[in-house]
PDB file of C-alpha atoms in Angstrom:
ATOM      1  CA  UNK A 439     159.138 133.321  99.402  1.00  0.00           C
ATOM      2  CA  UNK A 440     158.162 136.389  97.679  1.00  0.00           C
ATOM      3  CA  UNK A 441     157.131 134.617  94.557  1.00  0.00           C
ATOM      4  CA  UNK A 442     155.098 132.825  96.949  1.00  0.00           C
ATOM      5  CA  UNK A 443     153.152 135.608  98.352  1.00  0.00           C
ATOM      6  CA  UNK A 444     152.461 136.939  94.756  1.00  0.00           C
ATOM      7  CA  UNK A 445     151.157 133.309  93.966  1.00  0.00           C
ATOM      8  CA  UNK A 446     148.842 133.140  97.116  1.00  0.00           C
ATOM      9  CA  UNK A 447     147.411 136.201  96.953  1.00  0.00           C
ATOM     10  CA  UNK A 448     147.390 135.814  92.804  1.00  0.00           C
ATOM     11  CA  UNK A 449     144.831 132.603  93.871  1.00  0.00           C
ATOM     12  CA  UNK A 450     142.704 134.589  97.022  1.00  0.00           C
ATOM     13  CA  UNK A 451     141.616 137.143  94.136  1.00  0.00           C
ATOM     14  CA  UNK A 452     140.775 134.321  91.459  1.00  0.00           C
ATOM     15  CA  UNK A 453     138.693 132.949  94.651  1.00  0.00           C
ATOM     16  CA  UNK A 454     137.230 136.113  95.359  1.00  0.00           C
ATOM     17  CA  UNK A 455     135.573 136.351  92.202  1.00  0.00           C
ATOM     18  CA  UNK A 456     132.689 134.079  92.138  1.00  0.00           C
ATOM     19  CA  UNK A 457     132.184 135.578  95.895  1.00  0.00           C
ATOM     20  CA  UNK A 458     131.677 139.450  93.440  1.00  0.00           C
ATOM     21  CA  UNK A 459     129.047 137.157  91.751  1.00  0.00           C
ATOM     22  CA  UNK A 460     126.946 137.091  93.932  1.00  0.00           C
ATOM     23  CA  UNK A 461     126.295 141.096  94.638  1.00  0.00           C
ATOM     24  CA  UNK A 462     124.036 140.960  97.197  1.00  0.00           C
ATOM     25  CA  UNK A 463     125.234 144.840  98.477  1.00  0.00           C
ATOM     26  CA  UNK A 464     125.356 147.880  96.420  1.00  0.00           C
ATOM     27  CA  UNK A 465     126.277 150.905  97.908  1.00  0.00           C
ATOM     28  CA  UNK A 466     127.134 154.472  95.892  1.00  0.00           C
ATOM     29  CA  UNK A 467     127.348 158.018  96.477  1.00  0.00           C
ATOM     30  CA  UNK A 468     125.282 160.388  93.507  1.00  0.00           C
ATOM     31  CA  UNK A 469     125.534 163.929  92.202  1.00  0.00           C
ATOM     32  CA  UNK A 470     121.873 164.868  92.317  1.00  0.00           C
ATOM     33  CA  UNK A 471     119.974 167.525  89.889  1.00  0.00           C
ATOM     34  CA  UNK A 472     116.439 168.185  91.476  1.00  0.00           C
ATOM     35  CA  UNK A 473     114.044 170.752  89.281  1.00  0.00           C
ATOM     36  CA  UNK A 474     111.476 171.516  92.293  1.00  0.00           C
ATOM     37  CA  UNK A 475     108.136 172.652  90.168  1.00  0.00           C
ATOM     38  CA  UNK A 476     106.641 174.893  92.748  1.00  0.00           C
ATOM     39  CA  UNK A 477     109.470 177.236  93.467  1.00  0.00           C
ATOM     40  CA  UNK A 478     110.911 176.660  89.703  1.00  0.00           C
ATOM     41  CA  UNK A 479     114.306 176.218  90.876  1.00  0.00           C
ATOM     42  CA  UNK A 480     116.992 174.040  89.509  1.00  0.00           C
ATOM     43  CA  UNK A 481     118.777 172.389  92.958  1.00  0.00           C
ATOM     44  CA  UNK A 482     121.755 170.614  92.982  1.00  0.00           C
ATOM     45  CA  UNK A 483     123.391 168.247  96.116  1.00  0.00           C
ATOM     46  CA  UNK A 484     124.912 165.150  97.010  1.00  0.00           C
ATOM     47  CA  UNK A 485     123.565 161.869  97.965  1.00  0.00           C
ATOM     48  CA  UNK A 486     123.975 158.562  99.440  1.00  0.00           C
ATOM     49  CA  UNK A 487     122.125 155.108  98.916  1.00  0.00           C
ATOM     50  CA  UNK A 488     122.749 151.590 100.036  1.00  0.00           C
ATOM     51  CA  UNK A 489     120.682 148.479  98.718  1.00  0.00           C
ATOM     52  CA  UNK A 490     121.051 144.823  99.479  1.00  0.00           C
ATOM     53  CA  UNK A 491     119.181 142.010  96.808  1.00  0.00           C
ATOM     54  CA  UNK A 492     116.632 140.492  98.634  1.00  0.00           C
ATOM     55  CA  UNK A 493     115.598 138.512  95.323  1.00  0.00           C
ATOM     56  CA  UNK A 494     117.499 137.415  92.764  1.00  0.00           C
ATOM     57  CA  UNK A 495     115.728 139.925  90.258  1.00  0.00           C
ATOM     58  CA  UNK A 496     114.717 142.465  93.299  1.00  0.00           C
ATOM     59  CA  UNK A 497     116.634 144.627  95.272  1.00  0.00           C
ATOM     60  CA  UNK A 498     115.508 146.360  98.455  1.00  0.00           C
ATOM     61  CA  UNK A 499     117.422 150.039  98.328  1.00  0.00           C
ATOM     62  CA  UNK A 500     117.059 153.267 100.169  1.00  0.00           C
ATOM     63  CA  UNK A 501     118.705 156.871  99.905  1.00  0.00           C
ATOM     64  CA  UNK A 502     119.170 159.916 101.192  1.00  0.00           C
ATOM     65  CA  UNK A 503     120.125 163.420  99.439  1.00  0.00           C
ATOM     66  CA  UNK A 504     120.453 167.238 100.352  1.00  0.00           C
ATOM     67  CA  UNK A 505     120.626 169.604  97.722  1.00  0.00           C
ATOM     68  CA  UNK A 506     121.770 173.015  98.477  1.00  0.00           C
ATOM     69  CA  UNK A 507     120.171 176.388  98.714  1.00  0.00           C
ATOM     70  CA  UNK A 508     119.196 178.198  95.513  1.00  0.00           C
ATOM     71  CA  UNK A 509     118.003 181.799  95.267  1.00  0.00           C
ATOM     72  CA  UNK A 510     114.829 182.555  93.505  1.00  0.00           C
ATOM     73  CA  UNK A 511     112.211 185.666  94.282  1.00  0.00           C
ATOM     74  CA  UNK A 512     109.008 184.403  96.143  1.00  0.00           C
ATOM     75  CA  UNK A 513     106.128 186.609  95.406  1.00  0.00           C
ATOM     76  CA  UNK A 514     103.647 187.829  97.887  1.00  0.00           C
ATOM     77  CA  UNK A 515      99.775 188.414  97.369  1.00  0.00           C
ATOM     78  CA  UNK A 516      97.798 191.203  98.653  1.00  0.00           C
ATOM     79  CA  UNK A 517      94.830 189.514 100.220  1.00  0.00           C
ATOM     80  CA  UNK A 518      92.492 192.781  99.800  1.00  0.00           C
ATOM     81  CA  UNK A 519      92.723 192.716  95.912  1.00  0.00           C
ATOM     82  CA  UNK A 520      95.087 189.723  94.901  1.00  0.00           C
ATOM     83  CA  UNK A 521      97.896 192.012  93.459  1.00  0.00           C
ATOM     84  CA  UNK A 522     101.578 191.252  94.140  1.00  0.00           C
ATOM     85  CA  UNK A 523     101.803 193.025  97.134  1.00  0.00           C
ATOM     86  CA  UNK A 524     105.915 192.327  97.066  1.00  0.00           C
ATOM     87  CA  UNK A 525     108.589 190.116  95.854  1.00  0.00           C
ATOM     88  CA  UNK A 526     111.421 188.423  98.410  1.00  0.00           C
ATOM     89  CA  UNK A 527     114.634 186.838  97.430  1.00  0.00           C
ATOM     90  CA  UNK A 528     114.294 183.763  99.113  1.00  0.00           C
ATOM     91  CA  UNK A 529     116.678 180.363  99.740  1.00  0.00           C
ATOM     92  CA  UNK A 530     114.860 176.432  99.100  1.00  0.00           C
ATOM     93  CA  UNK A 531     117.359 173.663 100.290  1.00  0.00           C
ATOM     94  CA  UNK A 532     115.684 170.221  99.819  1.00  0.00           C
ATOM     95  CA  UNK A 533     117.048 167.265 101.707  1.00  0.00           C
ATOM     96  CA  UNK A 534     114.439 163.898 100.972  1.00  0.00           C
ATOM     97  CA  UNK A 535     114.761 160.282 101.617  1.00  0.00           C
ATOM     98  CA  UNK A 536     113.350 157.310  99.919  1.00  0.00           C
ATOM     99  CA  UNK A 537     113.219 153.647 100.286  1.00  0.00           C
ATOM    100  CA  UNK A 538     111.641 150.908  97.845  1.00  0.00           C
ATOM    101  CA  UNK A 539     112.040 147.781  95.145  1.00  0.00           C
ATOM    102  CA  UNK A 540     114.482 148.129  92.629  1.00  0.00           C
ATOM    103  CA  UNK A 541     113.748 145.888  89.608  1.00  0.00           C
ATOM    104  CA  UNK A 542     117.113 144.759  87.810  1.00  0.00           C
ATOM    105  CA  UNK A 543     118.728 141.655  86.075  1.00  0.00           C
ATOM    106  CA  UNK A 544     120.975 140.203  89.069  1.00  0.00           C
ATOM    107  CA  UNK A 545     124.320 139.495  86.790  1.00  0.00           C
ATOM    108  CA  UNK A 546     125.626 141.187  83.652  1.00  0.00           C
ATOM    109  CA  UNK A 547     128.003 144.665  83.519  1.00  0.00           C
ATOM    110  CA  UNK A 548     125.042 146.805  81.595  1.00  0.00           C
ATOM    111  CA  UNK A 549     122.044 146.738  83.765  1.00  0.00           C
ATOM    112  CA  UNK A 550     118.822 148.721  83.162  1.00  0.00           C
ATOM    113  CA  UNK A 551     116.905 148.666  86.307  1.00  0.00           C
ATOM    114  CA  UNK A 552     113.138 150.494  86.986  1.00  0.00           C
ATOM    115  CA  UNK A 553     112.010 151.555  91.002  1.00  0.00           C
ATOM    116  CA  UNK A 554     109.124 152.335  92.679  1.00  0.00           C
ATOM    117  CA  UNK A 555     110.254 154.397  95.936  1.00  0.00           C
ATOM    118  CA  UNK A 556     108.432 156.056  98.772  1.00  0.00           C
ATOM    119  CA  UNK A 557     109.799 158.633 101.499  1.00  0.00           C
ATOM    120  CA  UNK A 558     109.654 162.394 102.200  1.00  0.00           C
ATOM    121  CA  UNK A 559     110.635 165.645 101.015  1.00  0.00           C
ATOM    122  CA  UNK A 560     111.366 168.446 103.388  1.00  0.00           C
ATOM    123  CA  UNK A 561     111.834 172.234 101.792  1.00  0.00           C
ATOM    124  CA  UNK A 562     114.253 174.380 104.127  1.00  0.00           C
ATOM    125  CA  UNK A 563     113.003 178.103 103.309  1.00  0.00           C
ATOM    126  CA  UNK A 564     114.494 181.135 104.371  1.00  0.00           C
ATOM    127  CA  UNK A 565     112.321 183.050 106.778  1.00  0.00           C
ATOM    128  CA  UNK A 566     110.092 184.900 105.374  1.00  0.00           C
ATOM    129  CA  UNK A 567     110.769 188.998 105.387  1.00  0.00           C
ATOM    130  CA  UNK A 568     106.967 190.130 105.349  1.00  0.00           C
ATOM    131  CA  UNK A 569     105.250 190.477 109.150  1.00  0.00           C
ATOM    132  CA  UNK A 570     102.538 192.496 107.366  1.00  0.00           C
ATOM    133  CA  UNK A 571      99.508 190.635 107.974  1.00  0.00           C
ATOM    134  CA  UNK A 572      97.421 191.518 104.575  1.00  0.00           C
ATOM    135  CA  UNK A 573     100.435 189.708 102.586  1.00  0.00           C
ATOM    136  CA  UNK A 574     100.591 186.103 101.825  1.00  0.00           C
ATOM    137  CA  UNK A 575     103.268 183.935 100.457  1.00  0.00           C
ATOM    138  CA  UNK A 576     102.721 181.973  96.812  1.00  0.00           C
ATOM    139  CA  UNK A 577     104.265 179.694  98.697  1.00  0.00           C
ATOM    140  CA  UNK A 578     102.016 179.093 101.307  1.00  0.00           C
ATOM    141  CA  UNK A 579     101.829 175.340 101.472  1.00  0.00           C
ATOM    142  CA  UNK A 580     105.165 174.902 101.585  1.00  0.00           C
ATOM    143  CA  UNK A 581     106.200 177.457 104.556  1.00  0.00           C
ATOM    144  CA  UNK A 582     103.194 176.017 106.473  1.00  0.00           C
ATOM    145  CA  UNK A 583     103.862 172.278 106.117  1.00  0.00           C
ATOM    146  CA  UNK A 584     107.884 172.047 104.633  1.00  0.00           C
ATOM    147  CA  UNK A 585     107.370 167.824 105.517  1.00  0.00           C
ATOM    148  CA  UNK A 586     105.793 166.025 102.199  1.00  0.00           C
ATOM    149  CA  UNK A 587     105.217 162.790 101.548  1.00  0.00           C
ATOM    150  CA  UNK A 588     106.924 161.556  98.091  1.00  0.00           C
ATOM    151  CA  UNK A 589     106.717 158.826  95.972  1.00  0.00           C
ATOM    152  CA  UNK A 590     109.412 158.046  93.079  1.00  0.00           C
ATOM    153  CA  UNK A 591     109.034 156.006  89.876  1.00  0.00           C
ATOM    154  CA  UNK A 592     112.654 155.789  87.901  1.00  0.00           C
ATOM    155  CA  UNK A 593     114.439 154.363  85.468  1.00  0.00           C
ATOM    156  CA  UNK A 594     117.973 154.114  84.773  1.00  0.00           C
ATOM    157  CA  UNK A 595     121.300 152.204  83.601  1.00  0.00           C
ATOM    158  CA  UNK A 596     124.045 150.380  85.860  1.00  0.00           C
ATOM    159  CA  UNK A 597     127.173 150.052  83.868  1.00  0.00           C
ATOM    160  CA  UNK A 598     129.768 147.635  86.217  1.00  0.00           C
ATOM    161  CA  UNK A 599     133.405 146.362  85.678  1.00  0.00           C
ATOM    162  CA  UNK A 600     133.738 143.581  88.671  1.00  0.00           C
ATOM    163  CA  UNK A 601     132.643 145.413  91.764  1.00  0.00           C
ATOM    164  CA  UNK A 602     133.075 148.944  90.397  1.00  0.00           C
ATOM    165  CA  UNK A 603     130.656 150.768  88.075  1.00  0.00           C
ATOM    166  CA  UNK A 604     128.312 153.796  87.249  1.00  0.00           C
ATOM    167  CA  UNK A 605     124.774 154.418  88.085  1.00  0.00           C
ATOM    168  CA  UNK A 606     122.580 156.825  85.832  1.00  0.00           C
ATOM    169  CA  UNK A 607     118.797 157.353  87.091  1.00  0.00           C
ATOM    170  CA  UNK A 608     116.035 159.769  85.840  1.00  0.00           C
ATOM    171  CA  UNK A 609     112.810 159.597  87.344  1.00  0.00           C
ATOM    172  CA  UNK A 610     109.713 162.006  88.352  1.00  0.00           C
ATOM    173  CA  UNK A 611     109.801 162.616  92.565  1.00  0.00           C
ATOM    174  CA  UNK A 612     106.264 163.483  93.356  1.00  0.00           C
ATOM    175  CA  UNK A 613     105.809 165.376  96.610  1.00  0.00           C
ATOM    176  CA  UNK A 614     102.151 165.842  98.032  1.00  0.00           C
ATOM    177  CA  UNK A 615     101.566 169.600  99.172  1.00  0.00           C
ATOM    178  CA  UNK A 616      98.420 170.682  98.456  1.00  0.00           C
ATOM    179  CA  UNK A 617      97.704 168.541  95.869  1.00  0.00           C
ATOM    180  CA  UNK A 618     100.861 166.132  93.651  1.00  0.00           C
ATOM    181  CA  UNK A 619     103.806 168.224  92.255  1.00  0.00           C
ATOM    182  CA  UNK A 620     105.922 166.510  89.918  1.00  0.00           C
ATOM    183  CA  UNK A 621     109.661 167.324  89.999  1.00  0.00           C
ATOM    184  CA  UNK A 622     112.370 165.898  87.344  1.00  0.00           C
ATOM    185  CA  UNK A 623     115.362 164.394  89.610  1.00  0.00           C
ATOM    186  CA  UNK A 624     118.312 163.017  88.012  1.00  0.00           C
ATOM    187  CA  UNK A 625     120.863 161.409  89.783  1.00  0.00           C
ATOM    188  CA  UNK A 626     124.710 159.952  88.520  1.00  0.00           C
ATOM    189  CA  UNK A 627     127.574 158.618  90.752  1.00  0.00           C
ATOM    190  CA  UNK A 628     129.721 155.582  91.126  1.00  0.00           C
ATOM    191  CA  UNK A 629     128.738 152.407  92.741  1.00  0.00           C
ATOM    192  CA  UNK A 630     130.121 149.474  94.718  1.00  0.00           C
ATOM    193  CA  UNK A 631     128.678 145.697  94.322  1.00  0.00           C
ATOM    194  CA  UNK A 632     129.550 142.902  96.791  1.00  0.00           C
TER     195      UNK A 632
END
C-alpha cells in the first residue's frame, strides 16, 4: 500500500510538470535599494509584486514597496538674501507602486526581461522644525505635494529551477515634482512561477 502511495504521488508530480510549463503567475517578494536624487539618500525596504502572462511573450505585473526612513540634514533658505538660514535632520520614507508590461521569453530557466511601468511615489517627511516664516525648505516641492507620478523603464535577469527562481532588476524610477527626477532603484528577491 505504501509503495503505492509513493508510486501515485511519484506520477501526480511527473503530471504536474507540463501544468509548471505553462507559468501564467509569477509572484515574489524583493529587497529594494532606492537612491532618491533630491534628498540624496540611499533607502532601503521591502517589496511585493504579482504578475500574470497575458501574452505568451508579455506579462502584465504590478508592485508595491516601502522603504524605510533614512536620516539626512534638509537645508533651509533665508528668503531675504538666499543664505542657509538653518539645517534640520530630517526622516524620507518612500513607499511607491507601479503597474505595467513586462517583456520576457515565456519558457527557459535564464530569462532577461525589459518593463515599462507607471504608478506613484509618495515621500513620508518628518515635520518640518522651522515655523519661522522668512525660512524655506530645499525641499519645497516635496513637503508641498509628497504624491508624484512615476514612470519606470528596467531591465533585469530571471534565473528559475521549475517553479522556484531569482529575480534581479535595475532600472531608473522617474518621479515628476517640479520637473523629472531620476532615481537608480534596484530590486533582488525570490520568485514563484505557476
Amino acid at each position: 500500500m505504501r509503495k503505492l502511495a509513493f508510486l501515485s504521488l511519484f506520477c501526480l508530480l511527473l503530471a504536474a510538470s507540463p501544468l509548471f510549463a505553462q507559468k501564467r503567475v509569477e509572484a515574489g517578494v524583493f529587497f529594494d535599494y532606492l537612491n532618491v536624487s533630491q534628498t540624496s539618500t540611499n533607502n532601503f525596504g521591502l517589496g511585493g509584486r504579482f504578475g500574470y502572462r497575458v501574452h505568451r511573450d508579455v506579462m502584465l505585473e504590478g508592485e508595491l514597496a516601502y522603504d524605510y526612513g533614512i536620516n539626512f540634514d534638509e537645508a533651509y533658505l533665508n528668503l531675504t538674501n538666499g543664505n542657509i538660514g538653518a539645517i534640520e535632520r530630517t526622516s524620507v520614507g518612500v513607499t511607491h507602486g507601479l503597474i505595467g508590461p513586462k517583456l520576457q521569453p515565456s519558457g527557459g530557466g535564464f530569462r532577461p526581461f525589459v518593463t515599462l511601468k507607471g504608478g506613484f511615489m509618495d515621500f513620508r517627511l518628518s515635520p518640518g522644525l522651522l515655523p519661522i516664516s522668512n525660512a524655506v525648505s530645499t525641499l519645497l516641492g516635496l513637503r508641498t505635494s509628497s504624491l508624484n507620478a512615476a514612470i519606470y523603464p528596467a531591465a533585469g535577469v530571471e534565473a528559475a529551477l521549475g517553479p522556484l527562481g531569482l529575480r534581479f532588476e535595475v532600472g531608473d524610477e522617474i518621479y515628476f515634482n517640479n520637473g523629472a527626477r531620476n532615481n537608480l532603484r534596484v530590486t533582488f528577491g525570490p520568485i514563484v512561477r505557476f
